Every structure is written in C-alpha cells, then in structure tokens.
Amino acid sequence: MSILAALVVAWVFGVGVYGAIVSRNLIHLAICLSVSQSATYILLLTVGYRHGAGAPIFKGVPLGSPAVDPVVQALTLTDVVVGVTITALILALALDVHRESGSVDPDEIAELQG
Amino acid sequence: MSRRDARRVLGLPVCAALAAVLAAGILAGPRFGEFHGAYGRMLNAVAVPQRHATNVVTSIVFDVRGVDTMGEEFILFAAVVGVVLLLRDEREPAGSTRADDVRSDAIRMFGVVMVGPVLLVGLWLAAFGLVTPGGGFQGGIVIAAAIVLVYVSAGYRQWSRFGRERLLDPFEGLAAAAYVAVGLAALVAGEPFLRNLLGNGQTGTLVSGGSMSILNWAVAIEVAAANLVLYTEFLESYVVPHISER
C-alpha cells in the first residue's frame, strides 16, 4: 500500500510536468500545472494517514477514537483554494496573450516577439 | 533543433532533479499509515472539548490557523481582482461565431431540476461546517456551482440575472471585510486578534464554535461570490461580443 500511494503521487506529478514541458497551448499548460499540483493533495493526505483511523470528525464518534491527522487535511484545503485562484489568473493571462498575439502556442508567441 | 526539441532536452535534467527530490522526500517521510504528528493528535483530542467543534479540520482552519485563512481569503480576493482587471473592458473583437443556446432538452431538464438540490447541498455543507464534513470553502464552491447550472441549462440570458458584477462585488468585498471585522472586534475588546468572543456554543449544533461560525459563513459567501465573479468575467469575454452582434 505504501508503495502504491507513493507511485500515484509520482505518476500524477510526472504526468503534469511532462505535459508542461511538451505543451503547445497555454491553456493546456495551465491544466498541466493543476494536474501537477493535484499530486501535492494526494501526498499531503498520504502523509497524514494512520492505519485503522477514521476521519478527524467526531460527530457521532466517541472522543478519543483514532483519527487521521487533521493538520495536513487543513493544509490540503489551503492548497486547493490557492491552486484554483492561480489557475484562474493563469487562464486570464492566457486570454490576454491570445488577444495581443493571436496565438496560444508558447513557441509561436516567442517567435513572434523575436 | 526546434524550440520544442530544445525544451525536451532542457526538461530532462529538471525532471531528474525533481524525481530525486521527490524520492528523497517520500523515503525520508513517515511510513505509510504510521504518521504520529504531535499537533494533529493534540488537536484531535482538544478540538471538541475546548472549541465545541466536531469537525476538527474546520476548527483548525478558522481557529488555530485563523490568521492564515484570512491571508488565504485575500489570495482569493487578489486573484479575482487580477482576473477582473485583465478581462474587464478589453473584450475580444466581435466577429467569431459562438452559439451558447442549449439545444439538448435532456441537459436543460437535468440542469433546471438540479439547481435547487445543489444549492441546498452547498448551504448544508456551509451551515454544518463545524459539525460534519464540509465548511465555508466547500459550501461556497458548491453554491457557486448551483448558479453555474443556470448557465449550463438556460444559457447566458438567464445567467446574467445572477452573474452581474454590480450584484456580486458587494458580497465579495463585504464577506472579506467581515472576516477582518471579526478579528478586529476581538482587538477592540482587549483580546488577541481573532479571539473567539462569542463563547463556544453547544457541541454538534448549528451554533457551535462561536465566532468560528461567523468566519465560516463569511468565507462561504466570499468563495461563492468570488467564483461567480470569475465565471462572469470569463463568460462575458466569451459570450457577450457574440450576443451584441445580433
């Protein structure tokens, strides 16, 4: 199980980075960045996991029963929110670039500008 | 060698370095399922008796890391302002053809039927954020999703009833301000910033958590309004030039 979780993190992160390297479209690039970042959510939740423990929510569960680490879950929440806002900003910048140069291909844009 | 090939070659050492850091980090970290973070254990033990919040994650977000969450809320706020500044009043030149009329009856029907339930789920997630799984961030995004269903099922004309910035901007601004106001109220009362002044309320009910529940609702409104402003901006730069052509 431990290897599987680590492999999923590495795979999701790697897919995103590879996509960012070969990307030919700024919108695709933004999505790749989101995919890479998703790996950090999985990593954080994996780190906080404890065998045989429930969610850190004690409604209807006796106090003191084993629960996974709530701190990393709160960090994941922050991670998600920041990720979404950055994606929105990048997409708006991509729209702006398209308006200025008529292209969303990073190589073409670079060539246009010399 | 084209730029794209060059990027691949340059990417190789970067990928190798990232892989090495990731492998080292995972190997040096705790074994899977055996994490014993001191803070997490302590918070799991004290959140219910001390804060009367059965959802420990939400109580961390709005109490232990309350100042952090305020910063996070302003990251959201700043990003929305950035998107608005980039897209507002710089609409694409009209001329392209875009149809946003919903033609499928199945989609229209499904969308209309789901708006109410999705809105209810969003309100429920936000309202019981300190009790059961959920919270202001999660509830806010689901509330925004309910309004997006209006666009999906009925097109831009119906959406523009909700998706008006003049309507949404005050919600967004006031919700962000409300968070700071709760923090400052504690200062005025001679307590540390963001100290819970309202008592803890009754565990497991809608009024548990004291001022945490106010912060929770402020964030829910902020997140819903901020996302709707974002969608409005993107939709307006996409749909409006076409509509004004007609």
Tab-separated table of C-alpha atoms in Angstrom:
chain	number	residue	atom	x	y	z
A	1	MET	CA	0.000	0.000	0.000
A	2	SER	CA	2.740	2.468	0.910
A	3	ILE	CA	4.429	1.960	-2.465
A	4	LEU	CA	1.140	2.372	-4.299
A	5	ALA	CA	0.430	5.746	-2.679
A	6	ALA	CA	3.945	7.000	-3.453
A	7	LEU	CA	3.683	5.773	-7.028
A	8	VAL	CA	0.370	7.559	-7.558
A	9	VAL	CA	1.908	10.805	-6.271
A	10	ALA	CA	4.965	10.429	-8.522
A	11	TRP	CA	2.824	9.450	-11.526
A	12	VAL	CA	0.353	12.347	-11.230
A	13	PHE	CA	3.176	14.833	-10.644
A	14	GLY	CA	5.223	13.409	-13.526
A	15	VAL	CA	2.307	13.487	-15.975
A	16	GLY	CA	1.749	17.159	-15.190
A	17	VAL	CA	5.423	18.112	-15.517
A	18	TYR	CA	5.804	16.178	-18.784
A	19	GLY	CA	2.710	17.891	-20.159
A	20	ALA	CA	4.084	21.285	-19.176
A	21	ILE	CA	7.387	20.568	-20.949
A	22	VAL	CA	5.881	19.478	-24.276
A	23	SER	CA	2.843	21.788	-24.124
A	24	ARG	CA	1.905	23.640	-27.305
A	25	ASN	CA	-1.002	25.556	-25.800
A	26	LEU	CA	-1.106	27.936	-22.840
A	27	ILE	CA	-4.486	26.606	-21.671
A	28	HIS	CA	-3.121	23.066	-21.800
A	29	LEU	CA	-0.134	24.347	-19.814
A	30	ALA	CA	-2.436	25.733	-17.099
A	31	ILE	CA	-4.239	22.379	-16.844
A	32	CYS	CA	-0.882	20.556	-16.616
A	33	LEU	CA	0.090	22.794	-13.728
A	34	SER	CA	-3.192	21.901	-11.964
A	35	VAL	CA	-2.510	18.201	-12.535
A	36	SER	CA	0.975	18.520	-11.024
A	37	GLN	CA	-0.467	20.327	-8.081
A	38	SER	CA	-3.056	17.595	-7.535
A	39	ALA	CA	-0.139	15.326	-6.666
A	40	THR	CA	0.528	17.506	-3.618
A	41	TYR	CA	-3.029	16.926	-2.364
A	42	ILE	CA	-2.523	13.165	-2.559
A	43	LEU	CA	0.909	13.465	-0.937
A	44	LEU	CA	-0.436	15.526	1.974
A	45	LEU	CA	-3.343	13.147	2.606
A	46	THR	CA	-0.997	10.154	2.329
A	47	VAL	CA	1.367	11.628	4.892
A	48	GLY	CA	-1.438	12.152	7.402
A	49	TYR	CA	-2.970	8.709	7.039
A	50	ARG	CA	-2.987	6.343	10.007
A	51	HIS	CA	-3.892	2.670	9.843
A	52	GLY	CA	-7.334	1.870	11.199
A	53	ALA	CA	-8.207	5.521	11.830
A	54	GLY	CA	-11.315	7.423	10.784
A	55	ALA	CA	-11.867	10.970	9.586
A	56	PRO	CA	-10.995	13.718	12.107
A	57	ILE	CA	-14.676	14.418	12.650
A	58	PHE	CA	-16.157	13.418	15.977
A	59	LYS	CA	-19.850	13.785	15.281
A	60	GLY	CA	-21.405	10.503	16.360
A	61	VAL	CA	-17.957	9.063	17.078
A	62	PRO	CA	-16.683	8.740	20.651
A	63	LEU	CA	-13.999	11.280	21.502
A	64	GLY	CA	-10.527	9.768	21.529
A	65	SER	CA	-11.197	7.196	18.815
A	66	PRO	CA	-8.291	7.033	16.354
A	67	ALA	CA	-8.440	9.643	13.597
A	68	VAL	CA	-6.096	10.655	10.802
A	69	ASP	CA	-4.056	13.846	11.084
A	70	PRO	CA	-6.310	16.900	10.672
A	71	VAL	CA	-3.465	19.396	10.134
A	72	VAL	CA	-2.459	18.050	6.726
A	73	GLN	CA	-6.127	17.994	5.701
A	74	ALA	CA	-6.445	21.679	6.565
A	75	LEU	CA	-3.255	22.325	4.564
A	76	THR	CA	-4.750	20.437	1.614
A	77	LEU	CA	-7.771	22.729	1.765
A	78	THR	CA	-5.482	25.770	1.538
A	79	ASP	CA	-3.614	24.085	-1.297
A	80	VAL	CA	-6.838	23.533	-3.281
A	81	VAL	CA	-8.036	27.114	-2.827
A	82	VAL	CA	-4.710	28.659	-3.839
A	83	GLY	CA	-4.476	26.255	-6.788
A	84	VAL	CA	-7.887	27.271	-8.130
A	85	THR	CA	-7.200	31.003	-7.851
A	86	ILE	CA	-3.810	30.685	-9.558
A	87	THR	CA	-5.375	28.642	-12.366
A	88	ALA	CA	-7.991	31.354	-12.890
A	89	LEU	CA	-5.284	34.008	-13.041
A	90	ILE	CA	-3.159	31.995	-15.495
A	91	LEU	CA	-6.171	31.399	-17.747
A	92	ALA	CA	-6.958	35.116	-17.729
A	93	LEU	CA	-3.334	35.830	-18.685
A	94	ALA	CA	-3.607	33.251	-21.482
A	95	LEU	CA	-6.714	35.042	-22.810
A	96	ASP	CA	-4.790	38.309	-22.679
A	97	VAL	CA	-1.826	36.821	-24.572
A	98	HIS	CA	-4.190	35.461	-27.210
A	99	ARG	CA	-5.713	38.892	-27.618
A	100	GLU	CA	-2.305	40.502	-28.028
A	101	SER	CA	-0.620	37.971	-30.274
A	102	GLY	CA	-3.444	35.863	-31.719
A	103	SER	CA	-1.871	32.627	-30.563
A	104	VAL	CA	-1.772	30.395	-27.505
A	105	ASP	CA	1.262	28.399	-28.618
A	106	PRO	CA	4.158	29.460	-26.367
A	107	ASP	CA	6.746	28.774	-29.101
A	108	GLU	CA	4.862	30.776	-31.696
A	109	ILE	CA	4.465	33.669	-29.273
A	110	ALA	CA	8.197	33.584	-28.535
A	111	GLU	CA	8.977	33.598	-32.263
A	112	LEU	CA	6.608	36.495	-32.920
A	113	GLN	CA	8.415	38.546	-30.344
A	114	GLY	CA	11.788	37.534	-31.761
B	1	MET	CA	16.822	21.894	-33.347
B	2	SER	CA	13.428	23.484	-32.861
B	3	ARG	CA	12.368	25.208	-29.691
B	4	ARG	CA	10.188	22.243	-28.791
B	5	ASP	CA	13.043	19.749	-29.035
B	6	ALA	CA	15.189	22.144	-27.046
B	7	ARG	CA	12.548	22.240	-24.325
B	8	ARG	CA	12.527	18.444	-24.119
B	9	VAL	CA	16.306	18.289	-23.752
B	10	LEU	CA	16.326	21.083	-21.194
B	11	GLY	CA	13.463	19.372	-19.361
B	12	LEU	CA	15.402	16.174	-18.760
B	13	PRO	CA	17.772	17.436	-16.036
B	14	VAL	CA	14.868	19.315	-14.423
B	15	CYS	CA	12.791	16.132	-14.314
B	16	ALA	CA	15.720	14.156	-12.933
B	17	ALA	CA	16.243	16.715	-10.179
B	18	LEU	CA	12.527	16.764	-9.312
B	19	ALA	CA	12.414	12.952	-9.258
B	20	ALA	CA	15.421	12.839	-6.911
B	21	VAL	CA	13.876	15.380	-4.516
B	22	LEU	CA	10.511	13.581	-4.573
B	23	ALA	CA	12.085	10.165	-3.959
B	24	ALA	CA	14.241	11.503	-1.140
B	25	GLY	CA	11.221	13.208	0.419
B	26	ILE	CA	8.985	10.165	0.249
B	27	LEU	CA	11.705	7.848	1.567
B	28	ALA	CA	12.588	10.178	4.438
B	29	GLY	CA	8.949	10.789	5.373
B	30	PRO	CA	6.865	8.678	7.736
B	31	ARG	CA	5.975	5.150	6.669
B	32	PHE	CA	2.501	4.952	5.147
B	33	GLY	CA	-0.183	4.810	7.820
B	34	GLU	CA	2.179	5.432	10.723
B	35	PHE	CA	2.274	9.202	10.968
B	36	HIS	CA	2.350	10.479	14.533
B	37	GLY	CA	2.206	14.234	14.195
B	38	ALA	CA	2.084	15.784	17.653
B	39	TYR	CA	-0.108	18.720	16.599
B	40	GLY	CA	-2.651	16.575	14.807
B	41	ARG	CA	-3.026	14.243	17.795
B	42	MET	CA	-3.363	17.097	20.222
B	43	LEU	CA	-5.938	18.907	18.077
B	44	ASN	CA	-7.961	15.735	17.632
B	45	ALA	CA	-8.051	15.459	21.422
B	46	VAL	CA	-8.843	19.087	22.334
B	47	ALA	CA	-10.957	20.433	19.448
B	48	VAL	CA	-14.236	19.043	20.774
B	49	PRO	CA	-13.852	19.811	24.497
B	50	GLN	CA	-12.180	23.215	24.030
B	51	ARG	CA	-13.807	24.526	20.854
B	52	HIS	CA	-17.080	22.554	20.720
B	53	ALA	CA	-16.404	21.822	17.046
B	54	THR	CA	-16.748	18.185	15.995
B	55	ASN	CA	-15.153	18.840	12.584
B	56	VAL	CA	-11.511	19.211	13.621
B	57	VAL	CA	-10.360	20.306	10.151
B	58	THR	CA	-12.732	23.275	10.078
B	59	SER	CA	-11.786	24.233	13.609
B	60	ILE	CA	-8.131	24.284	12.525
B	61	VAL	CA	-8.965	26.426	9.501
B	62	PHE	CA	-10.959	29.037	11.435
B	63	ASP	CA	-9.378	28.895	14.857
B	64	VAL	CA	-5.845	27.548	15.126
B	65	ARG	CA	-4.882	28.812	11.673
B	66	GLY	CA	-7.409	31.654	11.581
B	67	VAL	CA	-4.874	34.317	10.586
B	68	ASP	CA	-3.580	32.038	7.838
B	69	THR	CA	-7.075	31.568	6.489
B	70	MET	CA	-7.531	35.327	6.404
B	71	GLY	CA	-4.438	35.517	4.195
B	72	GLU	CA	-5.823	32.724	2.069
B	73	GLU	CA	-9.102	34.567	1.673
B	74	PHE	CA	-7.203	37.604	0.456
B	75	ILE	CA	-5.221	35.479	-2.015
B	76	LEU	CA	-8.602	34.556	-3.468
B	77	PHE	CA	-9.691	38.189	-3.361
B	78	ALA	CA	-6.483	39.403	-5.026
B	79	ALA	CA	-6.667	36.746	-7.740
B	80	VAL	CA	-10.240	37.735	-8.561
B	81	VAL	CA	-9.232	41.391	-8.722
B	82	GLY	CA	-6.383	40.386	-11.048
B	83	VAL	CA	-8.684	38.442	-13.370
B	84	VAL	CA	-11.211	41.286	-13.406
B	85	LEU	CA	-8.511	43.830	-14.255
B	86	LEU	CA	-7.157	41.635	-17.052
B	87	LEU	CA	-10.507	40.872	-18.661
B	88	ARG	CA	-12.752	43.834	-17.925
B	89	ASP	CA	-13.257	46.421	-20.693
B	90	GLU	CA	-10.926	44.616	-23.019
B	91	ARG	CA	-13.459	42.417	-24.715
B	92	GLU	CA	-12.411	40.400	-27.706
B	93	PRO	CA	-13.347	41.973	-31.021
B	94	ALA	CA	-16.668	40.610	-32.195
B	95	GLY	CA	-16.860	38.567	-35.351
B	96	SER	CA	-16.397	34.965	-34.308
B	97	THR	CA	-19.418	32.719	-34.207
B	98	ARG	CA	-20.321	31.237	-30.855
B	99	ALA	CA	-23.574	29.585	-30.008
B	100	ASP	CA	-24.389	29.194	-26.362
B	101	ASP	CA	-28.013	28.216	-26.843
B	102	VAL	CA	-28.770	24.974	-25.057
B	103	ARG	CA	-30.207	22.634	-27.644
B	104	SER	CA	-30.484	19.369	-25.719
B	105	ASP	CA	-33.727	19.030	-23.774
B	106	ALA	CA	-32.126	16.409	-21.541
B	107	ILE	CA	-29.384	18.807	-20.427
B	108	ARG	CA	-31.828	21.675	-19.955
B	109	MET	CA	-34.176	19.497	-17.889
B	110	PHE	CA	-31.383	17.998	-15.790
B	111	GLY	CA	-29.884	21.409	-15.130
B	112	VAL	CA	-33.154	23.015	-14.073
B	113	VAL	CA	-34.026	20.106	-11.795
B	114	MET	CA	-30.589	20.085	-10.162
B	115	VAL	CA	-30.215	23.809	-9.375
B	116	GLY	CA	-32.280	23.554	-6.177
B	117	PRO	CA	-30.717	20.382	-4.754
B	118	VAL	CA	-27.169	21.563	-5.495
B	119	LEU	CA	-27.853	24.909	-3.828
B	120	LEU	CA	-29.243	23.064	-0.815
B	121	VAL	CA	-26.170	20.821	-0.611
B	122	GLY	CA	-23.967	23.923	-0.705
B	123	LEU	CA	-25.891	25.629	2.090
B	124	TRP	CA	-25.859	22.420	4.110
B	125	LEU	CA	-22.094	21.967	3.688
B	126	ALA	CA	-21.512	25.544	4.841
B	127	ALA	CA	-24.074	25.526	7.673
B	128	PHE	CA	-22.790	22.318	9.282
B	129	GLY	CA	-19.154	23.093	8.502
B	130	LEU	CA	-18.135	22.861	12.149
B	131	VAL	CA	-20.146	19.701	12.832
B	132	THR	CA	-19.947	17.260	9.908
B	133	PRO	CA	-17.712	17.138	6.816
B	134	GLY	CA	-17.871	20.462	4.976
B	135	GLY	CA	-17.084	24.076	5.731
B	136	GLY	CA	-17.221	27.536	4.222
B	137	PHE	CA	-14.822	26.862	1.350
B	138	GLN	CA	-16.542	23.679	0.271
B	139	GLY	CA	-20.060	25.059	0.723
B	140	GLY	CA	-19.218	28.266	-1.134
B	141	ILE	CA	-17.911	26.479	-4.199
B	142	VAL	CA	-20.996	24.223	-4.345
B	143	ILE	CA	-23.305	27.258	-4.046
B	144	ALA	CA	-21.426	28.822	-6.969
B	145	ALA	CA	-21.797	25.555	-8.890
B	146	ALA	CA	-25.574	25.691	-8.418
B	147	ILE	CA	-25.673	29.104	-10.125
B	148	VAL	CA	-23.381	27.858	-12.895
B	149	LEU	CA	-26.011	25.165	-13.578
B	150	VAL	CA	-28.340	28.028	-14.519
B	151	TYR	CA	-25.934	28.951	-17.323
B	152	VAL	CA	-25.438	25.328	-18.338
B	153	SER	CA	-29.159	24.654	-18.590
B	154	ALA	CA	-30.588	28.015	-19.668
B	155	GLY	CA	-27.785	29.890	-21.412
B	156	TYR	CA	-26.313	33.324	-20.863
B	157	ARG	CA	-29.560	35.279	-20.804
B	158	GLN	CA	-30.778	33.619	-17.598
B	159	TRP	CA	-27.300	33.549	-16.097
B	160	SER	CA	-26.931	37.314	-16.473
B	161	ARG	CA	-29.650	37.779	-13.840
B	162	PHE	CA	-27.262	36.392	-11.198
B	163	GLY	CA	-23.905	36.910	-12.843
B	164	ARG	CA	-23.800	40.683	-12.622
B	165	GLU	CA	-20.769	42.211	-11.051
B	166	ARG	CA	-22.694	45.063	-9.536
B	167	LEU	CA	-24.685	42.434	-7.649
B	168	LEU	CA	-21.730	40.194	-6.735
B	169	ASP	CA	-18.954	42.670	-5.943
B	170	PRO	CA	-20.508	43.930	-2.678
B	171	PHE	CA	-20.971	40.342	-1.448
B	172	GLU	CA	-17.364	39.538	-2.215
B	173	GLY	CA	-15.969	42.673	-0.636
B	174	LEU	CA	-18.184	42.640	2.445
B	175	ALA	CA	-17.537	38.958	3.131
B	176	ALA	CA	-13.777	39.535	3.041
B	177	ALA	CA	-14.245	42.562	5.289
B	178	ALA	CA	-16.440	40.585	7.701
B	179	TYR	CA	-13.585	38.169	8.364
B	180	VAL	CA	-11.265	41.035	9.283
B	181	ALA	CA	-14.027	42.705	11.313
B	182	VAL	CA	-14.419	39.586	13.475
B	183	GLY	CA	-10.681	39.660	14.099
B	184	LEU	CA	-10.640	43.372	14.901
B	185	ALA	CA	-13.661	43.074	17.198
B	186	ALA	CA	-11.526	40.910	19.466
B	187	LEU	CA	-8.791	43.562	19.466
B	188	VAL	CA	-11.312	46.238	20.416
B	189	ALA	CA	-12.441	44.058	23.306
B	190	GLY	CA	-8.830	43.917	24.514
B	191	GLU	CA	-8.287	40.321	23.407
B	192	PRO	CA	-5.823	38.884	20.833
B	193	PHE	CA	-6.745	39.216	17.142
B	194	LEU	CA	-9.456	36.726	16.072
B	195	ARG	CA	-10.064	35.524	19.660
B	196	ASN	CA	-13.424	33.788	19.899
B	197	LEU	CA	-15.641	36.282	21.728
B	198	LEU	CA	-18.971	34.548	21.398
B	199	GLY	CA	-18.346	31.507	23.523
B	200	ASN	CA	-18.277	28.022	22.126
B	201	GLY	CA	-21.964	27.252	21.761
B	202	GLN	CA	-23.416	23.803	22.026
B	203	THR	CA	-21.386	20.947	20.569
B	204	GLY	CA	-22.827	19.364	17.443
B	205	THR	CA	-25.371	22.073	16.643
B	206	LEU	CA	-25.574	24.878	14.087
B	207	VAL	CA	-24.437	27.399	16.696
B	208	SER	CA	-21.339	25.536	17.841
B	209	GLY	CA	-17.948	27.178	17.556
B	210	GLY	CA	-18.903	30.763	18.411
B	211	SER	CA	-17.255	33.326	16.133
B	212	MET	CA	-15.829	30.461	14.087
B	213	SER	CA	-19.282	30.019	12.573
B	214	ILE	CA	-19.339	33.692	11.540
B	215	LEU	CA	-15.948	33.279	9.879
B	216	ASN	CA	-17.254	30.120	8.265
B	217	TRP	CA	-20.211	31.945	6.696
B	218	ALA	CA	-18.048	34.904	5.671
B	219	VAL	CA	-15.757	32.515	3.794
B	220	ALA	CA	-18.718	30.677	2.233
B	221	ILE	CA	-20.121	33.944	0.851
B	222	GLU	CA	-16.680	35.143	-0.211
B	223	VAL	CA	-15.889	31.916	-2.069
B	224	ALA	CA	-19.303	31.747	-3.770
B	225	ALA	CA	-19.217	35.414	-4.827
B	226	ALA	CA	-15.565	35.290	-5.919
B	227	ASN	CA	-16.166	32.254	-8.111
B	228	LEU	CA	-19.284	33.782	-9.635
B	229	VAL	CA	-17.324	36.958	-10.440
B	230	LEU	CA	-14.678	34.787	-12.127
B	231	TYR	CA	-17.251	32.897	-14.195
B	232	THR	CA	-18.983	36.147	-15.110
B	233	GLU	CA	-15.731	37.674	-16.320
B	234	PHE	CA	-14.793	34.665	-18.425
B	235	LEU	CA	-18.324	34.293	-19.796
B	236	GLU	CA	-18.563	37.950	-20.688
B	237	SER	CA	-15.338	37.911	-22.636
B	238	TYR	CA	-16.546	34.758	-24.381
B	239	VAL	CA	-20.275	35.186	-24.941
B	240	VAL	CA	-21.137	38.871	-24.823
B	241	PRO	CA	-19.345	40.009	-28.014
B	242	HIS	CA	-21.392	37.458	-29.910
B	243	ILE	CA	-24.707	38.420	-28.360
B	244	SER	CA	-24.234	42.141	-29.022
B	245	GLU	CA	-23.710	41.313	-32.688
B	246	ARG	CA	-27.240	40.069	-33.151
